[in-house]
Every structure is written in C-alpha cells, then in structure tokens.
PDB file of C-alpha atoms in Angstrom:
ATOM      1  CA  MET A   1     161.765 -34.644 151.571  1.00 73.00           C
ATOM      2  CA  PRO A   2     162.365 -35.243 147.600  1.00 85.00           C
ATOM      3  CA  ASP A   3     161.065 -32.302 145.430  1.00 87.00           C
ATOM      4  CA  TRP A   4     158.775 -34.568 143.521  1.00 85.00           C
ATOM      5  CA  LEU A   5     157.007 -35.359 147.290  1.00 88.00           C
ATOM      6  CA  SER A   6     157.128 -32.098 148.214  1.00 91.00           C
ATOM      7  CA  LEU A   7     155.403 -30.957 145.026  1.00 91.00           C
ATOM      8  CA  ALA A   8     152.739 -33.714 145.269  1.00 91.00           C
ATOM      9  CA  ILE A   9     151.917 -32.617 148.664  1.00 91.00           C
ATOM     10  CA  ASP A  10     151.681 -29.149 147.929  1.00 92.00           C
ATOM     11  CA  SER A  11     149.320 -29.507 144.910  1.00 93.00           C
ATOM     12  CA  PHE A  12     147.089 -32.232 146.712  1.00 92.00           C
ATOM     13  CA  TRP A  13     144.892 -29.901 148.275  1.00 92.00           C
ATOM     14  CA  PRO A  14     144.230 -27.397 145.022  1.00 92.00           C
ATOM     15  CA  MET A  15     143.356 -30.424 143.057  1.00 93.00           C
ATOM     16  CA  LEU A  16     141.213 -31.999 145.819  1.00 91.00           C
ATOM     17  CA  TYR A  17     139.322 -28.690 146.380  1.00 92.00           C
ATOM     18  CA  ALA A  18     138.691 -28.371 142.538  1.00 93.00           C
ATOM     19  CA  GLY A  19     137.466 -32.144 142.490  1.00 91.00           C
ATOM     20  CA  LEU A  20     135.169 -31.181 145.670  1.00 90.00           C
ATOM     21  CA  THR A  21     133.961 -27.897 144.227  1.00 93.00           C
ATOM     22  CA  PHE A  22     133.657 -28.544 140.481  1.00 93.00           C
ATOM     23  CA  THR A  23     134.265 -32.106 139.452  1.00 93.00           C
ATOM     24  CA  ILE A  24     132.025 -33.798 141.748  1.00 92.00           C
ATOM     25  CA  PRO A  25     129.228 -31.296 141.682  1.00 93.00           C
ATOM     26  CA  LEU A  26     129.116 -31.382 137.930  1.00 95.00           C
ATOM     27  CA  THR A  27     129.228 -35.225 137.966  1.00 94.00           C
ATOM     28  CA  LEU A  28     126.062 -34.961 140.352  1.00 94.00           C
ATOM     29  CA  ILE A  29     124.099 -32.152 138.586  1.00 96.00           C
ATOM     30  CA  THR A  30     124.636 -33.719 135.152  1.00 97.00           C
ATOM     31  CA  PHE A  31     123.918 -37.086 136.044  1.00 95.00           C
ATOM     32  CA  VAL A  32     120.495 -36.603 137.731  1.00 96.00           C
ATOM     33  CA  LEU A  33     119.524 -34.286 135.128  1.00 97.00           C
ATOM     34  CA  GLY A  34     120.741 -36.496 132.449  1.00 97.00           C
ATOM     35  CA  LEU A  35     118.870 -39.452 133.962  1.00 96.00           C
ATOM     36  CA  ILE A  36     115.624 -37.588 134.155  1.00 96.00           C
ATOM     37  CA  LEU A  37     116.262 -36.373 130.259  1.00 97.00           C
ATOM     38  CA  GLY A  38     116.959 -40.158 129.609  1.00 96.00           C
ATOM     39  CA  PHE A  39     113.687 -41.244 131.357  1.00 95.00           C
ATOM     40  CA  VAL A  40     112.004 -38.678 129.417  1.00 96.00           C
ATOM     41  CA  VAL A  41     113.406 -40.000 126.132  1.00 97.00           C
ATOM     42  CA  ALA A  42     112.952 -43.587 126.921  1.00 96.00           C
ATOM     43  CA  LEU A  43     109.196 -43.286 127.468  1.00 94.00           C
ATOM     44  CA  ILE A  44     108.801 -41.372 124.145  1.00 95.00           C
ATOM     45  CA  ARG A  45     110.785 -43.785 122.146  1.00 94.00           C
ATOM     46  CA  LEU A  46     108.601 -46.603 123.906  1.00 92.00           C
ATOM     47  CA  TYR A  47     105.077 -45.202 123.806  1.00 91.00           C
ATOM     48  CA  GLY A  48     105.020 -41.567 122.426  1.00 92.00           C
ATOM     49  CA  PRO A  49     103.626 -40.528 119.173  1.00 93.00           C
ATOM     50  CA  ALA A  50     105.599 -41.220 115.707  1.00 93.00           C
ATOM     51  CA  PRO A  51     106.583 -37.543 115.263  1.00 93.00           C
ATOM     52  CA  LEU A  52     108.376 -37.456 118.851  1.00 95.00           C
ATOM     53  CA  LYS A  53     109.578 -40.931 118.350  1.00 95.00           C
ATOM     54  CA  SER A  54     111.603 -39.752 115.388  1.00 95.00           C
ATOM     55  CA  ALA A  55     112.670 -36.499 117.229  1.00 96.00           C
ATOM     56  CA  VAL A  56     114.253 -38.146 120.224  1.00 96.00           C
ATOM     57  CA  ARG A  57     115.544 -41.095 117.900  1.00 96.00           C
ATOM     58  CA  PHE A  58     117.315 -38.263 115.877  1.00 97.00           C
ATOM     59  CA  TYR A  59     118.617 -36.762 119.169  1.00 97.00           C
ATOM     60  CA  VAL A  60     120.254 -40.062 120.332  1.00 97.00           C
ATOM     61  CA  TRP A  61     121.692 -40.795 116.813  1.00 97.00           C
ATOM     62  CA  ILE A  62     123.391 -37.497 117.059  1.00 97.00           C
ATOM     63  CA  ILE A  63     124.616 -37.408 120.486  1.00 97.00           C
ATOM     64  CA  ARG A  64     125.824 -41.139 120.370  1.00 95.00           C
ATOM     65  CA  GLY A  65     127.581 -40.449 116.868  1.00 96.00           C
ATOM     66  CA  THR A  66     129.493 -37.614 117.729  1.00 96.00           C
ATOM     67  CA  PRO A  67     132.569 -37.121 120.332  1.00 96.00           C
ATOM     68  CA  LEU A  68     131.812 -35.492 123.793  1.00 95.00           C
ATOM     69  CA  LEU A  69     134.443 -33.308 123.491  1.00 95.00           C
ATOM     70  CA  VAL A  70     133.260 -32.087 119.879  1.00 96.00           C
ATOM     71  CA  GLN A  71     129.829 -31.344 121.768  1.00 96.00           C
ATOM     72  CA  LEU A  72     131.312 -29.244 124.414  1.00 96.00           C
ATOM     73  CA  PHE A  73     133.384 -27.348 121.912  1.00 96.00           C
ATOM     74  CA  LEU A  74     130.143 -26.431 119.832  1.00 96.00           C
ATOM     75  CA  ILE A  75     128.380 -25.143 122.905  1.00 96.00           C
ATOM     76  CA  PHE A  76     131.141 -23.127 124.561  1.00 96.00           C
ATOM     77  CA  TYR A  77     133.121 -22.171 121.548  1.00 95.00           C
ATOM     78  CA  ALA A  78     130.457 -22.180 118.435  1.00 95.00           C
ATOM     79  CA  LEU A  79     127.088 -21.105 119.940  1.00 95.00           C
ATOM     80  CA  PRO A  80     128.407 -17.473 120.446  1.00 94.00           C
ATOM     81  CA  ASN A  81     128.729 -17.148 116.753  1.00 94.00           C
ATOM     82  CA  ALA A  82     124.993 -17.680 116.660  1.00 92.00           C
ATOM     83  CA  GLY A  83     124.498 -15.031 119.390  1.00 93.00           C
ATOM     84  CA  ILE A  84     124.468 -17.500 122.524  1.00 94.00           C
ATOM     85  CA  THR A  85     127.117 -17.002 125.012  1.00 94.00           C
ATOM     86  CA  LEU A  86     127.063 -19.201 127.871  1.00 94.00           C
ATOM     87  CA  ASP A  87     129.683 -19.484 130.913  1.00 95.00           C
ATOM     88  CA  ALA A  88     131.716 -22.385 131.027  1.00 95.00           C
ATOM     89  CA  PHE A  89     130.186 -24.167 133.884  1.00 95.00           C
ATOM     90  CA  PRO A  90     126.651 -23.953 132.345  1.00 96.00           C
ATOM     91  CA  SER A  91     128.236 -24.922 129.101  1.00 96.00           C
ATOM     92  CA  ALA A  92     129.457 -28.047 130.730  1.00 96.00           C
ATOM     93  CA  VAL A  93     126.101 -29.012 132.587  1.00 97.00           C
ATOM     94  CA  ILE A  94     124.434 -28.783 129.242  1.00 97.00           C
ATOM     95  CA  GLY A  95     126.962 -30.710 127.211  1.00 97.00           C
ATOM     96  CA  PHE A  96     127.068 -33.419 129.798  1.00 97.00           C
ATOM     97  CA  THR A  97     123.468 -33.699 130.357  1.00 97.00           C
ATOM     98  CA  LEU A  98     122.443 -34.073 126.856  1.00 97.00           C
ATOM     99  CA  ASN A  99     125.370 -36.824 126.643  1.00 97.00           C
ATOM    100  CA  ILE A 100     124.188 -38.700 129.662  1.00 97.00           C
ATOM    101  CA  GLY A 101     120.775 -38.269 128.557  1.00 97.00           C
ATOM    102  CA  ALA A 102     121.000 -40.025 125.255  1.00 97.00           C
ATOM    103  CA  TYR A 103     122.873 -43.166 126.491  1.00 96.00           C
ATOM    104  CA  THR A 104     120.940 -43.324 129.930  1.00 96.00           C
ATOM    105  CA  SER A 105     117.848 -43.399 127.585  1.00 96.00           C
ATOM    106  CA  GLU A 106     119.047 -46.473 125.847  1.00 95.00           C
ATOM    107  CA  VAL A 107     119.721 -48.239 129.080  1.00 95.00           C
ATOM    108  CA  ILE A 108     116.343 -47.385 130.507  1.00 95.00           C
ATOM    109  CA  ARG A 109     114.333 -48.259 127.284  1.00 94.00           C
ATOM    110  CA  ALA A 110     116.054 -51.725 127.356  1.00 93.00           C
ATOM    111  CA  THR A 111     115.319 -52.249 130.929  1.00 93.00           C
ATOM    112  CA  LEU A 112     111.724 -51.696 130.436  1.00 92.00           C
ATOM    113  CA  LEU A 113     111.707 -54.002 127.576  1.00 91.00           C
ATOM    114  CA  SER A 114     113.175 -56.536 129.821  1.00 90.00           C
ATOM    115  CA  VAL A 115     110.314 -56.612 131.921  1.00 89.00           C
ATOM    116  CA  PRO A 116     107.723 -59.414 130.738  1.00 88.00           C
ATOM    117  CA  LYS A 117     104.569 -58.308 128.765  1.00 85.00           C
ATOM    118  CA  GLY A 118     102.693 -60.439 131.191  1.00 86.00           C
ATOM    119  CA  GLN A 119     103.305 -57.896 133.944  1.00 87.00           C
ATOM    120  CA  TRP A 120     101.612 -54.907 131.880  1.00 85.00           C
ATOM    121  CA  GLU A 121      98.516 -57.627 131.468  1.00 84.00           C
ATOM    122  CA  ALA A 122      98.359 -58.420 135.139  1.00 85.00           C
ATOM    123  CA  ALA A 123      98.549 -55.180 136.172  1.00 84.00           C
ATOM    124  CA  HIS A 124      95.512 -54.128 133.964  1.00 84.00           C
ATOM    125  CA  SER A 125      93.728 -57.116 135.188  1.00 85.00           C
ATOM    126  CA  ILE A 126      93.477 -55.600 138.626  1.00 85.00           C
ATOM    127  CA  SER A 127      92.370 -52.188 137.029  1.00 83.00           C
ATOM    128  CA  MET A 128      95.173 -50.244 137.123  1.00 86.00           C
ATOM    129  CA  SER A 129      95.915 -47.629 134.781  1.00 86.00           C
ATOM    130  CA  TRP A 130      98.978 -47.103 132.428  1.00 84.00           C
ATOM    131  CA  SER A 131     100.452 -44.856 134.663  1.00 86.00           C
ATOM    132  CA  GLN A 132      99.817 -46.864 137.954  1.00 88.00           C
ATOM    133  CA  SER A 133     101.235 -49.919 136.259  1.00 87.00           C
ATOM    134  CA  LEU A 134     104.443 -48.344 135.296  1.00 87.00           C
ATOM    135  CA  ARG A 135     105.028 -46.497 138.448  1.00 86.00           C
ATOM    136  CA  HIS A 136     104.050 -49.559 140.953  1.00 85.00           C
ATOM    137  CA  ILE A 137     104.603 -52.809 138.803  1.00 86.00           C
ATOM    138  CA  ILE A 138     107.112 -52.098 135.959  1.00 88.00           C
ATOM    139  CA  LEU A 139     109.575 -49.470 136.964  1.00 87.00           C
ATOM    140  CA  PRO A 140     110.564 -51.394 140.521  1.00 85.00           C
ATOM    141  CA  GLN A 141     111.457 -54.309 138.576  1.00 87.00           C
ATOM    142  CA  ALA A 142     113.182 -52.366 135.507  1.00 88.00           C
ATOM    143  CA  ALA A 143     115.263 -50.434 138.285  1.00 85.00           C
ATOM    144  CA  ARG A 144     116.887 -53.191 139.625  1.00 84.00           C
ATOM    145  CA  VAL A 145     118.330 -54.387 136.172  1.00 87.00           C
ATOM    146  CA  ALA A 146     119.228 -50.793 135.273  1.00 90.00           C
ATOM    147  CA  VAL A 147     121.219 -50.279 138.412  1.00 88.00           C
ATOM    148  CA  PRO A 148     124.662 -51.810 137.325  1.00 88.00           C
ATOM    149  CA  PRO A 149     124.759 -50.115 133.926  1.00 92.00           C
ATOM    150  CA  LEU A 150     123.750 -46.690 135.218  1.00 93.00           C
ATOM    151  CA  SER A 151     126.349 -47.072 138.114  1.00 91.00           C
ATOM    152  CA  ASN A 152     128.996 -47.486 135.179  1.00 92.00           C
ATOM    153  CA  THR A 153     127.802 -44.750 133.281  1.00 93.00           C
ATOM    154  CA  PHE A 154     127.855 -42.451 136.437  1.00 93.00           C
ATOM    155  CA  ILE A 155     131.467 -43.829 137.287  1.00 93.00           C
ATOM    156  CA  SER A 156     132.394 -43.189 133.613  1.00 94.00           C
ATOM    157  CA  LEU A 157     131.073 -39.639 133.795  1.00 94.00           C
ATOM    158  CA  VAL A 158     133.449 -38.854 136.756  1.00 93.00           C
ATOM    159  CA  LYS A 159     136.358 -39.427 134.593  1.00 93.00           C
ATOM    160  CA  ASP A 160     134.842 -37.965 131.349  1.00 94.00           C
ATOM    161  CA  THR A 161     134.481 -34.333 133.609  1.00 94.00           C
ATOM    162  CA  SER A 162     137.946 -34.138 132.891  1.00 94.00           C
ATOM    163  CA  LEU A 163     137.015 -32.844 129.268  1.00 94.00           C
ATOM    164  CA  ALA A 164     135.475 -29.921 130.799  1.00 95.00           C
ATOM    165  CA  SER A 165     138.946 -28.417 131.349  1.00 93.00           C
ATOM    166  CA  VAL A 166     139.197 -27.693 127.526  1.00 93.00           C
ATOM    167  CA  ILE A 167     136.104 -25.381 127.919  1.00 94.00           C
ATOM    168  CA  THR A 168     137.912 -23.623 130.927  1.00 91.00           C
ATOM    169  CA  VAL A 169     135.835 -25.270 133.797  1.00 94.00           C
ATOM    170  CA  PRO A 170     138.173 -25.239 136.747  1.00 90.00           C
ATOM    171  CA  GLU A 171     137.850 -29.074 137.649  1.00 92.00           C
ATOM    172  CA  MET A 172     140.524 -31.288 138.841  1.00 93.00           C
ATOM    173  CA  PHE A 173     142.538 -31.958 135.912  1.00 93.00           C
ATOM    174  CA  LEU A 174     142.569 -28.300 134.935  1.00 93.00           C
ATOM    175  CA  ALA A 175     144.143 -27.556 138.309  1.00 94.00           C
ATOM    176  CA  ALA A 176     146.821 -29.968 137.615  1.00 94.00           C
ATOM    177  CA  GLN A 177     147.475 -28.332 134.368  1.00 94.00           C
ATOM    178  CA  ARG A 178     147.614 -24.903 135.796  1.00 93.00           C
ATOM    179  CA  ILE A 179     150.204 -26.244 138.487  1.00 94.00           C
ATOM    180  CA  ALA A 180     152.215 -28.068 135.830  1.00 93.00           C
ATOM    181  CA  ALA A 181     152.465 -25.034 133.744  1.00 93.00           C
ATOM    182  CA  VAL A 182     154.046 -23.254 136.527  1.00 93.00           C
ATOM    183  CA  THR A 183     156.150 -25.987 137.844  1.00 92.00           C
ATOM    184  CA  TYR A 184     157.190 -27.642 134.748  1.00 92.00           C
ATOM    185  CA  GLN A 185     156.481 -31.143 136.103  1.00 93.00           C
ATOM    186  CA  PRO A 186     153.726 -32.686 134.380  1.00 93.00           C
ATOM    187  CA  LEU A 187     154.448 -36.236 135.208  1.00 94.00           C
ATOM    188  CA  ILE A 188     154.239 -35.894 138.978  1.00 93.00           C
ATOM    189  CA  LEU A 189     151.096 -33.741 138.470  1.00 94.00           C
ATOM    190  CA  TYR A 190     149.040 -35.627 135.906  1.00 94.00           C
ATOM    191  CA  THR A 191     149.972 -39.107 137.719  1.00 95.00           C
ATOM    192  CA  GLU A 192     148.656 -37.470 141.038  1.00 95.00           C
ATOM    193  CA  ALA A 193     145.463 -36.471 139.319  1.00 94.00           C
ATOM    194  CA  ALA A 194     144.971 -39.754 137.559  1.00 94.00           C
ATOM    195  CA  LEU A 195     145.286 -41.226 141.184  1.00 94.00           C
ATOM    196  CA  LEU A 196     142.474 -39.014 142.611  1.00 93.00           C
ATOM    197  CA  TYR A 197     140.248 -39.996 139.660  1.00 94.00           C
ATOM    198  CA  LEU A 198     141.083 -43.676 140.530  1.00 94.00           C
ATOM    199  CA  LEU A 199     140.614 -43.227 144.093  1.00 92.00           C
ATOM    200  CA  ILE A 200     137.142 -41.409 143.153  1.00 91.00           C
ATOM    201  CA  SER A 201     136.284 -44.246 140.817  1.00 91.00           C
ATOM    202  CA  SER A 202     137.304 -46.889 143.446  1.00 93.00           C
ATOM    203  CA  VAL A 203     134.864 -45.717 145.846  1.00 92.00           C
ATOM    204  CA  LEU A 204     132.267 -45.538 143.796  1.00 89.00           C
ATOM    205  CA  SER A 205     132.756 -48.966 142.438  1.00 90.00           C
ATOM    206  CA  TYR A 206     132.581 -50.149 146.056  1.00 91.00           C
ATOM    207  CA  LEU A 207     129.329 -48.365 146.632  1.00 89.00           C
ATOM    208  CA  GLN A 208     128.041 -49.870 143.388  1.00 87.00           C
ATOM    209  CA  SER A 209     128.855 -53.384 144.573  1.00 87.00           C
ATOM    210  CA  GLN A 210     127.113 -52.740 147.904  1.00 88.00           C
ATOM    211  CA  LEU A 211     124.215 -51.417 146.095  1.00 84.00           C
ATOM    212  CA  GLU A 212     123.745 -54.379 143.918  1.00 81.00           C
ATOM    213  CA  THR A 213     124.320 -56.871 146.686  1.00 83.00           C
ATOM    214  CA  ARG A 214     121.524 -54.993 148.890  1.00 83.00           C
ATOM    215  CA  LEU A 215     119.065 -55.247 145.941  1.00 75.00           C
ATOM    216  CA  GLU A 216     119.915 -58.905 145.228  1.00 75.00           C
ATOM    217  CA  ARG A 217     119.245 -59.610 148.682  1.00 75.00           C
ATOM    218  CA  ASN A 218     116.085 -57.801 148.850  1.00 71.00           C
ATOM    219  CA  THR A 219     114.822 -59.650 145.493  1.00 65.00           C
ATOM    220  CA  VAL A 220     115.607 -63.136 146.990  1.00 63.00           C
ATOM    221  CA  ALA A 221     113.845 -61.886 150.321  1.00 63.00           C
ATOM    222  CA  LYS A 222     110.652 -60.927 148.368  1.00 60.00           C
ATOM    223  CA  GLU A 223     110.856 -64.342 146.139  1.00 53.00           C
ATOM    224  CA  ASN A 224     110.993 -66.388 149.316  1.00 59.00           C
ATOM    225  CA  ASN A 225     107.972 -64.458 151.108  1.00 57.00           C
ATOM    226  CA  ASN A 226     106.103 -65.093 147.673  1.00 45.00           C
ATOM    227  CA  ASP A 227     106.819 -68.616 148.053  1.00 49.00           C
ATOM    228  CA  ASN A 228     105.844 -68.739 151.436  1.00 55.00           C
ATOM    229  CA  ALA A 229     102.598 -67.052 150.856  1.00 45.00           C
ATOM    230  CA  ILE A 230     101.571 -69.463 148.059  1.00 42.00           C
ATOM    231  CA  ARG A 231     102.263 -72.491 150.288  1.00 55.00           C
ATOM    232  CA  THR A 232     100.448 -71.305 153.090  1.00 56.00           C
TER     233      THR A 232
END
C-alpha cells in the first residue's frame, strides 16, 4: 500500500470523529440559534418601534460589514482584555450565531415582504389578529420562498466552521492541521479534509433539492385543490 494512501486511511477516522463531535454540532447549534435570532431581528426591522429598528439595523450593518474571522478573534482573543473570558466552543457558538443571525434576518425580511399585502388584508377581514395572521397566513407562504436561500446559508455554514480552528475548536480542519504538523504531509491531509467537507456539502445539497421538490409538489397540490373547490 502506498504511504500516502496509508496516511489517508489512518487519518480518516480522527478527522471524521472531529466532524461528528464538533463540526456538525457547531453547525446545527449555531444555525438554529442564528435562525431564531434572524427571525426576531427581521420582525423588529419590519414591525418594531423606531429605536429598536435602529439598533438591529446597526447590528446587521456591523456583522455584514466585518469578516467572520475578525469577529471570532474579537470574541475569543480580545474580550479577555475586557474581563470576559470564554472557552473556544462557546466563543465559536456566539460568533457564528451572531453572523448567521444577521444574514438570515435579511433573508427572512425579504421573504416576509414578498407575501402580497392582500394576504394581510384577507386575514384581517376574517377577524384574525396580527399574530394569528402572521402565524397562519404569512409565515407558511414566506417559508416556501425562504427554504432555498436558508438552505444555502446552512451549507455555507458547514464550510465556514473550519474558521473555528483559529480559536482552537478541535473541529475537522484543526484535526487535519494537527496530523499534518506531525506527519509533514499537508497536501494529502488538507485534500482529504476538503473531500470530507465536499461530501457533507453534497449530501446537504441533495437533501435541499429533495425538500424543494416536496414543497413545490405540496404547493401545486394545494393550488389544484383550491381550483377544484372554486369550480364546485
């Protein structure tokens, strides 16, 4: 067996283990928290009072205008100078959550605005409150539009978690770096890490396409049912 193949096989499990125990959990936790944060920020941007609108607009401006790597450095390396010391994983969670929250807020805001105003008026005409209209009428329609861009954000987040290695989170890329530091074979190990990221992203892209197809089928079925109901 060639030496490069033996090294790739031996390093496969340590990198996969790091992916399963740190990369994927970090991705899931931060995406869920970022999605919740983004939803709240989007609602404030659209329907909140002026002072809160200004505050969240400033937050989105700061996060979108600065590199994620710099944000992670500020949280992990700079905050201790202010008396706030966080471990690597919580620092990564905070950094990625703030970043994802800013970007998903713009996606959610755009999808909410894409729903015609007539839908609000129709909901109010049948005595629905604002919260009922949002929950039962607006969000289901906006969710179908939001799935593709939010799915792309999730897939990008999987790859962006490699930046957590710079603040010593032992995720998949840091595992590759540590093995490369011992074996002096960075080309083989970084290529293997890239292939693992590619594999995860490809699986997620396939699941995204399946989800979009299912949503499209459900939408067409509902439209056909509505047309049949009107004709009868």
